[in-house]
PDB file of C-alpha atoms in Angstrom:
ATOM      1  CA  MET A   1     214.584  97.954 270.267  1.00  0.00           C
ATOM      2  CA  LYS A   2     215.757 101.236 269.423  1.00  0.00           C
ATOM      3  CA  LEU A   3     217.350 103.185 272.073  1.00  0.00           C
ATOM      4  CA  LEU A   4     218.374 107.135 272.763  1.00  0.00           C
ATOM      5  CA  ILE A   5     220.408 107.636 275.536  1.00  0.00           C
ATOM      6  CA  VAL A   6     220.557 111.083 277.414  1.00  0.00           C
ATOM      7  CA  ASP A   7     222.820 112.028 279.865  1.00  0.00           C
ATOM      8  CA  ASP A   8     225.434 115.167 279.546  1.00  0.00           C
ATOM      9  CA  SER A   9     228.321 112.670 280.741  1.00  0.00           C
ATOM     10  CA  THR A  10     229.916 111.070 277.881  1.00  0.00           C
ATOM     11  CA  VAL A  11     231.549 108.562 280.357  1.00  0.00           C
ATOM     12  CA  ILE A  12     227.665 107.582 281.280  1.00  0.00           C
ATOM     13  CA  ARG A  13     226.530 107.484 277.420  1.00  0.00           C
ATOM     14  CA  HIS A  14     229.480 105.310 276.518  1.00  0.00           C
ATOM     15  CA  LYS A  15     229.340 102.870 279.148  1.00  0.00           C
ATOM     16  CA  ILE A  16     225.182 102.917 278.584  1.00  0.00           C
ATOM     17  CA  GLU A  17     226.166 102.087 274.807  1.00  0.00           C
ATOM     18  CA  ARG A  18     228.769  99.025 275.637  1.00  0.00           C
ATOM     19  CA  ALA A  19     226.244  98.217 278.477  1.00  0.00           C
ATOM     20  CA  VAL A  20     223.195  97.132 275.835  1.00  0.00           C
ATOM     21  CA  ALA A  21     225.481  96.057 273.075  1.00  0.00           C
ATOM     22  CA  GLY A  22     224.488  92.646 272.205  1.00  0.00           C
ATOM     23  CA  HIS A  23     221.329  93.010 274.275  1.00  0.00           C
ATOM     24  CA  GLY A  24     218.586  93.354 271.488  1.00  0.00           C
ATOM     25  CA  VAL A  25     218.930  96.709 271.733  1.00  0.00           C
ATOM     26  CA  GLU A  26     219.925  99.272 268.694  1.00  0.00           C
ATOM     27  CA  VAL A  27     221.097 102.697 269.957  1.00  0.00           C
ATOM     28  CA  VAL A  28     220.125 105.351 267.444  1.00  0.00           C
ATOM     29  CA  GLY A  29     220.547 108.445 269.034  1.00  0.00           C
ATOM     30  CA  GLN A  30     222.621 110.439 271.875  1.00  0.00           C
ATOM     31  CA  ALA A  31     222.106 113.838 273.688  1.00  0.00           C
ATOM     32  CA  GLY A  32     223.580 115.757 276.112  1.00  0.00           C
ATOM     33  CA  ASN A  33     221.217 117.803 277.746  1.00  0.00           C
ATOM     34  CA  GLY A  34     217.140 117.716 277.726  1.00  0.00           C
ATOM     35  CA  ARG A  35     217.144 120.253 274.940  1.00  0.00           C
ATOM     36  CA  ASP A  36     218.778 118.266 272.354  1.00  0.00           C
ATOM     37  CA  ALA A  37     216.804 115.128 273.857  1.00  0.00           C
ATOM     38  CA  LEU A  38     213.528 116.786 272.459  1.00  0.00           C
ATOM     39  CA  THR A  39     215.301 117.349 268.828  1.00  0.00           C
ATOM     40  CA  ALA A  40     216.553 113.388 268.976  1.00  0.00           C
ATOM     41  CA  PHE A  41     213.713 111.899 270.440  1.00  0.00           C
ATOM     42  CA  ARG A  42     211.343 113.520 267.888  1.00  0.00           C
ATOM     43  CA  ALA A  43     214.002 112.377 264.817  1.00  0.00           C
ATOM     44  CA  ALA A  44     214.579 109.060 266.218  1.00  0.00           C
ATOM     45  CA  ASN A  45     211.343 107.862 267.424  1.00  0.00           C
ATOM     46  CA  PRO A  46     213.060 105.718 269.900  1.00  0.00           C
ATOM     47  CA  ASP A  47     210.897 102.629 271.757  1.00  0.00           C
ATOM     48  CA  LEU A  48     213.050 103.217 274.935  1.00  0.00           C
ATOM     49  CA  VAL A  49     214.929 106.242 276.200  1.00  0.00           C
ATOM     50  CA  THR A  50     217.348 106.536 279.267  1.00  0.00           C
ATOM     51  CA  LEU A  51     217.214 109.777 280.904  1.00  0.00           C
ATOM     52  CA  ASP A  52     219.590 112.004 283.214  1.00  0.00           C
ATOM     53  CA  ILE A  53     217.670 114.550 285.426  1.00  0.00           C
ATOM     54  CA  THR A  54     220.889 117.244 285.747  1.00  0.00           C
ATOM     55  CA  MET A  55     221.625 118.809 283.087  1.00  0.00           C
ATOM     56  CA  PRO A  56     222.619 121.949 281.699  1.00  0.00           C
ATOM     57  CA  GLU A  57     219.939 123.411 279.331  1.00  0.00           C
ATOM     58  CA  MET A  58     216.773 121.725 280.197  1.00  0.00           C
ATOM     59  CA  ASP A  59     217.098 119.118 282.877  1.00  0.00           C
ATOM     60  CA  GLY A  60     215.868 115.627 282.177  1.00  0.00           C
ATOM     61  CA  LEU A  61     212.411 115.682 283.902  1.00  0.00           C
ATOM     62  CA  GLU A  62     211.708 119.070 281.886  1.00  0.00           C
ATOM     63  CA  ALA A  63     212.323 117.087 278.816  1.00  0.00           C
ATOM     64  CA  LEU A  64     210.771 113.871 280.458  1.00  0.00           C
ATOM     65  CA  GLU A  65     207.078 116.065 280.571  1.00  0.00           C
ATOM     66  CA  ALA A  66     207.480 117.141 277.108  1.00  0.00           C
ATOM     67  CA  MET A  67     208.514 114.088 275.474  1.00  0.00           C
ATOM     68  CA  LEU A  68     205.316 112.437 276.927  1.00  0.00           C
ATOM     69  CA  ARG A  69     203.271 115.609 275.416  1.00  0.00           C
ATOM     70  CA  HIS A  70     204.661 114.686 272.424  1.00  0.00           C
ATOM     71  CA  ARG A  71     204.410 110.778 272.527  1.00  0.00           C
ATOM     72  CA  PRO A  72     202.631 109.511 275.683  1.00  0.00           C
ATOM     73  CA  ASP A  73     203.369 105.967 274.904  1.00  0.00           C
ATOM     74  CA  ALA A  74     207.119 106.743 275.523  1.00  0.00           C
ATOM     75  CA  ARG A  75     209.275 104.201 277.579  1.00  0.00           C
ATOM     76  CA  VAL A  76     211.497 106.350 279.661  1.00  0.00           C
ATOM     77  CA  LEU A  77     214.075 105.251 282.508  1.00  0.00           C
ATOM     78  CA  VAL A  78     215.341 107.702 284.272  1.00  0.00           C
ATOM     79  CA  ILE A  79     219.206 107.451 285.495  1.00  0.00           C
ATOM     80  CA  SER A  80     220.478 109.813 288.043  1.00  0.00           C
ATOM     81  CA  ALA A  81     222.656 110.057 291.198  1.00  0.00           C
ATOM     82  CA  LEU A  82     220.164 112.032 292.667  1.00  0.00           C
ATOM     83  CA  ALA A  83     219.765 108.551 295.075  1.00  0.00           C
ATOM     84  CA  ASP A  84     216.987 110.312 297.388  1.00  0.00           C
ATOM     85  CA  LYS A  85     213.594 108.436 297.251  1.00  0.00           C
ATOM     86  CA  ALA A  86     211.451 111.416 296.696  1.00  0.00           C
ATOM     87  CA  THR A  87     213.174 111.862 293.300  1.00  0.00           C
ATOM     88  CA  GLY A  88     212.796 108.121 292.237  1.00  0.00           C
ATOM     89  CA  ILE A  89     208.643 109.270 292.702  1.00  0.00           C
ATOM     90  CA  GLU A  90     209.018 112.370 291.344  1.00  0.00           C
ATOM     91  CA  ALA A  91     210.325 111.002 288.135  1.00  0.00           C
ATOM     92  CA  LEU A  92     207.716 107.958 288.200  1.00  0.00           C
ATOM     93  CA  THR A  93     204.851 109.963 289.003  1.00  0.00           C
ATOM     94  CA  ARG A  94     205.505 112.989 286.110  1.00  0.00           C
ATOM     95  CA  GLY A  95     205.402 109.206 283.658  1.00  0.00           C
ATOM     96  CA  ALA A  96     208.799 107.697 283.732  1.00  0.00           C
ATOM     97  CA  LEU A  97     208.844 104.008 283.339  1.00  0.00           C
ATOM     98  CA  GLY A  98     211.764 103.193 285.521  1.00  0.00           C
ATOM     99  CA  PHE A  99     213.919 104.674 287.817  1.00  0.00           C
ATOM    100  CA  LEU A 100     217.636 103.585 288.631  1.00  0.00           C
ATOM    101  CA  THR A 101     220.367 105.108 290.709  1.00  0.00           C
ATOM    102  CA  LYS A 102     224.263 106.225 289.854  1.00  0.00           C
ATOM    103  CA  PRO A 103     226.311 104.287 290.129  1.00  0.00           C
ATOM    104  CA  PHE A 104     224.650 101.481 288.231  1.00  0.00           C
ATOM    105  CA  SER A 105     225.844  98.178 286.954  1.00  0.00           C
ATOM    106  CA  ASP A 106     225.338  96.223 282.999  1.00  0.00           C
ATOM    107  CA  HIS A 107     223.211  93.933 284.799  1.00  0.00           C
ATOM    108  CA  GLU A 108     221.224  96.578 286.431  1.00  0.00           C
ATOM    109  CA  LEU A 109     220.868  98.648 283.430  1.00  0.00           C
ATOM    110  CA  ASN A 110     219.862  95.515 281.183  1.00  0.00           C
ATOM    111  CA  ASP A 111     217.536  94.578 283.707  1.00  0.00           C
ATOM    112  CA  ALA A 112     215.855  97.889 283.662  1.00  0.00           C
ATOM    113  CA  LEU A 113     215.411  98.052 280.212  1.00  0.00           C
ATOM    114  CA  ARG A 114     213.707  94.459 279.576  1.00  0.00           C
ATOM    115  CA  GLU A 115     211.248  95.867 282.566  1.00  0.00           C
ATOM    116  CA  LEU A 116     210.586  98.830 280.428  1.00  0.00           C
ATOM    117  CA  ALA A 117     210.005  97.204 277.268  1.00  0.00           C
ATOM    118  CA  GLY A 118     207.735  94.669 278.811  1.00  0.00           C
ATOM    119  CA  ASP A 119     210.153  91.673 278.151  1.00  0.00           C
TER     120      ASP A 119
ATOM    121  CA  MET B   1     226.175 126.839 310.322  1.00  0.00           C
ATOM    122  CA  PRO B   2     228.674 124.166 309.513  1.00  0.00           C
ATOM    123  CA  ILE B   3     227.492 120.661 309.352  1.00  0.00           C
ATOM    124  CA  GLN B   4     228.568 118.353 311.774  1.00  0.00           C
ATOM    125  CA  GLU B   5     231.557 116.308 311.638  1.00  0.00           C
ATOM    126  CA  ALA B   6     229.550 112.758 312.261  1.00  0.00           C
ATOM    127  CA  GLU B   7     228.363 113.146 308.355  1.00  0.00           C
ATOM    128  CA  PHE B   8     231.710 113.007 307.469  1.00  0.00           C
ATOM    129  CA  GLN B   9     230.573 109.532 307.376  1.00  0.00           C
ATOM    130  CA  VAL B  10     227.859 110.134 304.622  1.00  0.00           C
ATOM    131  CA  PHE B  11     231.063 111.544 302.098  1.00  0.00           C
ATOM    132  CA  ILE B  12     233.295 108.376 302.967  1.00  0.00           C
ATOM    133  CA  ASP B  13     230.280 105.766 302.472  1.00  0.00           C
ATOM    134  CA  ALA B  14     229.391 107.603 298.888  1.00  0.00           C
ATOM    135  CA  VAL B  15     232.898 107.645 297.783  1.00  0.00           C
ATOM    136  CA  GLN B  16     233.075 103.596 298.774  1.00  0.00           C
ATOM    137  CA  HIS B  17     229.967 102.876 296.917  1.00  0.00           C
ATOM    138  CA  TYR B  18     230.946 105.079 293.677  1.00  0.00           C
ATOM    139  CA  PHE B  19     234.426 102.992 293.856  1.00  0.00           C
ATOM    140  CA  LYS B  20     233.239 100.042 294.707  1.00  0.00           C
ATOM    141  CA  GLN B  21     229.775  99.807 292.411  1.00  0.00           C
ATOM    142  CA  THR B  22     231.988 101.172 289.444  1.00  0.00           C
ATOM    143  CA  CYS B  23     234.864  99.061 289.346  1.00  0.00           C
ATOM    144  CA  GLY B  24     234.438  97.114 292.063  1.00  0.00           C
ATOM    145  CA  ILE B  25     238.014  98.073 293.946  1.00  0.00           C
ATOM    146  CA  GLN B  26     237.715  99.656 297.197  1.00  0.00           C
ATOM    147  CA  PRO B  27     239.592 102.813 298.023  1.00  0.00           C
ATOM    148  CA  GLU B  28     241.553 103.382 301.231  1.00  0.00           C
ATOM    149  CA  PHE B  29     240.682 105.760 303.220  1.00  0.00           C
ATOM    150  CA  GLN B  30     243.007 108.391 305.069  1.00  0.00           C
ATOM    151  CA  PRO B  31     242.288 110.360 308.261  1.00  0.00           C
ATOM    152  CA  PRO B  32     239.740 112.922 307.004  1.00  0.00           C
ATOM    153  CA  TYR B  33     240.187 116.009 308.146  1.00  0.00           C
ATOM    154  CA  ILE B  34     239.068 119.975 308.013  1.00  0.00           C
ATOM    155  CA  LEU B  35     240.957 122.352 305.561  1.00  0.00           C
ATOM    156  CA  ASP B  36     242.906 124.934 307.780  1.00  0.00           C
ATOM    157  CA  GLN B  37     245.736 125.203 305.600  1.00  0.00           C
ATOM    158  CA  PRO B  38     245.792 125.799 301.647  1.00  0.00           C
ATOM    159  CA  LEU B  39     245.993 122.246 300.100  1.00  0.00           C
ATOM    160  CA  PRO B  40     247.324 121.489 296.440  1.00  0.00           C
ATOM    161  CA  ILE B  41     244.593 120.598 293.979  1.00  0.00           C
ATOM    162  CA  ARG B  42     245.370 117.555 291.633  1.00  0.00           C
ATOM    163  CA  GLU B  43     245.527 117.936 287.711  1.00  0.00           C
ATOM    164  CA  PHE B  44     241.937 117.894 287.133  1.00  0.00           C
ATOM    165  CA  ILE B  45     238.990 118.966 289.638  1.00  0.00           C
ATOM    166  CA  GLY B  46     235.485 118.495 289.232  1.00  0.00           C
ATOM    167  CA  SER B  47     233.441 120.950 291.031  1.00  0.00           C
ATOM    168  CA  ILE B  48     229.240 120.658 291.986  1.00  0.00           C
ATOM    169  CA  LEU B  49     227.678 123.827 293.187  1.00  0.00           C
ATOM    170  CA  VAL B  50     225.093 122.737 295.910  1.00  0.00           C
ATOM    171  CA  SER B  51     222.366 125.039 296.750  1.00  0.00           C
ATOM    172  CA  GLY B  52     218.694 124.588 298.393  1.00  0.00           C
ATOM    173  CA  ASP B  53     219.082 123.700 301.855  1.00  0.00           C
ATOM    174  CA  TYR B  54     222.630 123.617 301.864  1.00  0.00           C
ATOM    175  CA  ARG B  55     225.277 126.240 300.642  1.00  0.00           C
ATOM    176  CA  GLY B  56     229.114 124.994 299.095  1.00  0.00           C
ATOM    177  CA  THR B  57     230.247 123.132 296.832  1.00  0.00           C
ATOM    178  CA  VAL B  58     231.849 119.220 296.160  1.00  0.00           C
ATOM    179  CA  HIS B  59     234.804 118.736 294.482  1.00  0.00           C
ATOM    180  CA  PHE B  60     236.780 115.918 293.300  1.00  0.00           C
ATOM    181  CA  SER B  61     240.203 116.340 292.384  1.00  0.00           C
ATOM    182  CA  ALA B  62     242.875 113.574 290.723  1.00  0.00           C
ATOM    183  CA  ASP B  63     245.783 113.234 288.492  1.00  0.00           C
ATOM    184  CA  ALA B  64     245.212 111.659 285.370  1.00  0.00           C
ATOM    185  CA  PRO B  65     246.573 108.213 286.090  1.00  0.00           C
ATOM    186  CA  LEU B  66     243.676 107.636 288.206  1.00  0.00           C
ATOM    187  CA  LEU B  67     241.176 108.855 285.709  1.00  0.00           C
ATOM    188  CA  MET B  68     242.659 106.671 283.010  1.00  0.00           C
ATOM    189  CA  ASP B  69     242.439 103.409 285.539  1.00  0.00           C
ATOM    190  CA  LEU B  70     238.729 104.723 286.119  1.00  0.00           C
ATOM    191  CA  LEU B  71     237.866 105.088 282.330  1.00  0.00           C
ATOM    192  CA  LYS B  72     240.123 101.140 281.970  1.00  0.00           C
ATOM    193  CA  GLN B  73     237.427  99.781 284.719  1.00  0.00           C
ATOM    194  CA  LEU B  74     234.406 101.244 282.737  1.00  0.00           C
ATOM    195  CA  GLY B  75     235.292  99.874 279.687  1.00  0.00           C
ATOM    196  CA  ASP B  76     236.190 102.994 277.744  1.00  0.00           C
ATOM    197  CA  PRO B  77     238.782 102.937 275.433  1.00  0.00           C
ATOM    198  CA  ARG B  78     238.959 106.984 275.725  1.00  0.00           C
ATOM    199  CA  ARG B  79     242.160 108.404 277.221  1.00  0.00           C
ATOM    200  CA  ASP B  80     242.489 112.091 275.835  1.00  0.00           C
ATOM    201  CA  SER B  81     241.993 114.857 277.866  1.00  0.00           C
ATOM    202  CA  THR B  82     238.463 115.733 277.301  1.00  0.00           C
ATOM    203  CA  ALA B  83     237.476 112.320 278.587  1.00  0.00           C
ATOM    204  CA  LEU B  84     239.144 112.432 281.321  1.00  0.00           C
ATOM    205  CA  ALA B  85     237.500 115.739 282.326  1.00  0.00           C
ATOM    206  CA  ASP B  86     234.237 114.284 281.905  1.00  0.00           C
ATOM    207  CA  ALA B  87     235.359 111.487 284.140  1.00  0.00           C
ATOM    208  CA  ILE B  88     236.151 113.872 286.709  1.00  0.00           C
ATOM    209  CA  GLY B  89     232.981 115.661 286.479  1.00  0.00           C
ATOM    210  CA  GLU B  90     230.950 112.196 286.474  1.00  0.00           C
ATOM    211  CA  VAL B  91     232.517 110.688 289.928  1.00  0.00           C
ATOM    212  CA  ALA B  92     231.711 114.342 291.401  1.00  0.00           C
ATOM    213  CA  ASN B  93     228.459 114.381 290.091  1.00  0.00           C
ATOM    214  CA  THR B  94     227.243 111.272 291.071  1.00  0.00           C
ATOM    215  CA  ILE B  95     229.166 111.206 294.703  1.00  0.00           C
ATOM    216  CA  ALA B  96     227.182 114.694 295.047  1.00  0.00           C
ATOM    217  CA  GLY B  97     224.262 113.714 293.822  1.00  0.00           C
ATOM    218  CA  ASN B  98     224.109 110.171 296.311  1.00  0.00           C
ATOM    219  CA  PHE B  99     224.273 112.393 299.274  1.00  0.00           C
ATOM    220  CA  ARG B 100     220.581 113.167 298.798  1.00  0.00           C
ATOM    221  CA  ARG B 101     220.523 109.822 300.020  1.00  0.00           C
ATOM    222  CA  ASP B 102     220.909 111.334 303.170  1.00  0.00           C
ATOM    223  CA  PHE B 103     220.821 115.178 303.423  1.00  0.00           C
ATOM    224  CA  GLY B 104     217.419 114.611 301.491  1.00  0.00           C
ATOM    225  CA  SER B 105     215.779 116.685 298.483  1.00  0.00           C
ATOM    226  CA  ARG B 106     216.414 119.857 299.343  1.00  0.00           C
ATOM    227  CA  PHE B 107     220.287 119.005 298.829  1.00  0.00           C
ATOM    228  CA  VAL B 108     220.301 120.654 295.095  1.00  0.00           C
ATOM    229  CA  ILE B 109     223.125 119.962 292.806  1.00  0.00           C
ATOM    230  CA  ALA B 110     224.457 121.783 289.770  1.00  0.00           C
ATOM    231  CA  PRO B 111     225.992 120.227 286.499  1.00  0.00           C
ATOM    232  CA  PRO B 112     229.953 119.857 286.788  1.00  0.00           C
ATOM    233  CA  ARG B 113     232.534 122.253 286.044  1.00  0.00           C
ATOM    234  CA  VAL B 114     235.898 120.647 285.039  1.00  0.00           C
ATOM    235  CA  ARG B 115     239.268 122.824 285.659  1.00  0.00           C
ATOM    236  CA  ARG B 116     242.209 120.654 284.889  1.00  0.00           C
ATOM    237  CA  ARG B 117     245.221 122.814 286.788  1.00  0.00           C
ATOM    238  CA  THR B 118     246.984 123.750 283.757  1.00  0.00           C
ATOM    239  CA  ASP B 119     244.441 125.976 282.924  1.00  0.00           C
ATOM    240  CA  GLY B 120     245.372 128.489 285.213  1.00  0.00           C
ATOM    241  CA  GLY B 121     243.589 129.772 287.868  1.00  0.00           C
ATOM    242  CA  ALA B 122     244.168 128.666 291.964  1.00  0.00           C
ATOM    243  CA  SER B 123     246.165 125.472 292.663  1.00  0.00           C
ATOM    244  CA  ALA B 124     245.262 125.312 296.201  1.00  0.00           C
ATOM    245  CA  PHE B 125     242.214 124.773 298.140  1.00  0.00           C
ATOM    246  CA  VAL B 126     242.762 127.855 300.897  1.00  0.00           C
ATOM    247  CA  PRO B 127     240.251 127.486 303.522  1.00  0.00           C
ATOM    248  CA  ASP B 128     237.059 129.960 303.844  1.00  0.00           C
ATOM    249  CA  ALA B 129     236.093 131.520 306.836  1.00  0.00           C
ATOM    250  CA  ASP B 130     232.811 131.374 306.212  1.00  0.00           C
ATOM    251  CA  SER B 131     232.441 127.998 305.592  1.00  0.00           C
ATOM    252  CA  THR B 132     233.717 124.678 306.805  1.00  0.00           C
ATOM    253  CA  THR B 133     235.733 122.396 304.285  1.00  0.00           C
ATOM    254  CA  TYR B 134     235.966 118.628 305.156  1.00  0.00           C
ATOM    255  CA  VAL B 135     238.711 116.923 303.320  1.00  0.00           C
ATOM    256  CA  VAL B 136     238.809 113.013 302.505  1.00  0.00           C
ATOM    257  CA  PRO B 137     241.831 111.605 300.917  1.00  0.00           C
ATOM    258  CA  LEU B 138     241.965 108.221 299.509  1.00  0.00           C
ATOM    259  CA  THR B 139     243.487 106.031 297.073  1.00  0.00           C
ATOM    260  CA  PHE B 140     242.492 104.134 294.566  1.00  0.00           C
ATOM    261  CA  ASN B 141     244.087 101.406 292.791  1.00  0.00           C
ATOM    262  CA  GLY B 142     247.316 103.011 294.369  1.00  0.00           C
ATOM    263  CA  ARG B 143     246.691 106.341 293.204  1.00  0.00           C
ATOM    264  CA  ASP B 144     245.818 109.291 295.314  1.00  0.00           C
ATOM    265  CA  ALA B 145     242.615 111.445 295.491  1.00  0.00           C
ATOM    266  CA  LEU B 146     240.486 114.390 297.144  1.00  0.00           C
ATOM    267  CA  LEU B 147     237.078 114.391 298.169  1.00  0.00           C
ATOM    268  CA  MET B 148     236.398 118.233 299.626  1.00  0.00           C
ATOM    269  CA  VAL B 149     233.040 118.778 300.915  1.00  0.00           C
ATOM    270  CA  GLU B 150     232.816 122.784 301.396  1.00  0.00           C
ATOM    271  CA  MET B 151     229.391 123.167 302.753  1.00  0.00           C
ATOM    272  CA  ALA B 152     227.486 124.514 305.775  1.00  0.00           C
ATOM    273  CA  ARG B 153     223.497 124.091 306.201  1.00  0.00           C
ATOM    274  CA  ALA B 154     221.606 127.652 305.084  1.00  0.00           C
ATOM    275  CA  ARG B 155     219.724 129.078 308.106  1.00  0.00           C
ATOM    276  CA  GLY B 156     216.614 127.571 309.529  1.00  0.00           C
ATOM    277  CA  ALA B 157     217.272 123.931 307.055  1.00  0.00           C
ATOM    278  CA  MET B 158     216.785 120.789 309.021  1.00  0.00           C
ATOM    279  CA  ARG B 159     218.854 117.794 307.948  1.00  0.00           C
ATOM    280  CA  GLY B 160     217.128 115.603 305.636  1.00  0.00           C
ATOM    281  CA  ALA B 161     214.324 117.784 305.240  1.00  0.00           C
ATOM    282  CA  ALA B 162     212.431 116.856 301.876  1.00  0.00           C
TER     283      ALA B 162
END
């Protein structure tokens, strides 16, 4: 499965990259804001996307909607520090297929990605 | 109006959860207090501007050794200043974002701003007459750090209002 990682924190991007290594996931792109995420999404055509919400330039929920307009079957896991239930519901309502709260463990991430991939 | 002191527990719980979940190590907390005199900041400071039903800033401040320990715990091989700055920004962002579990979705946070003490600017926090600054001193892996929450509820806002 091809994965695009979107987060303004390089610490989180590296954490995700390391966590998925050896789990049948190939990281095909990374982006640090919503605008760059859209460019990377169109270029890399990933199977899965991990998407932060609070980012500069364009936030993750706007980017999510744009990705789904471009490819309605996009499989997006929103990963955010925003830990209230309303944010999770909003992400799912806008078309994300999963929501994971930071901080998260490698195990939680891989479980969520497996679920997203339909395994 | 200032937030209630009882909400201190929210701040402590969020810090505890961050370090336990990220590193499996519980930080130790010193008694929290309200800032009433200038407090020297540590080498790096990550700040999150808060808006919505609240007004203020959440700061997390620590020295390089703590951030290096954190990167090590995360399995991140980088130790350069860019990585340390990114690490403190992410700690501040995650802790502030987790406050929404208690304060609700109208606790709105901005992306982190990061500053290093050597960049210039103020080297100490100074109490602000218009807001209350809650200080939570902590030790992680034997290294000291500070969580500072400079915050007031916006007029007419209710706690946890969605």
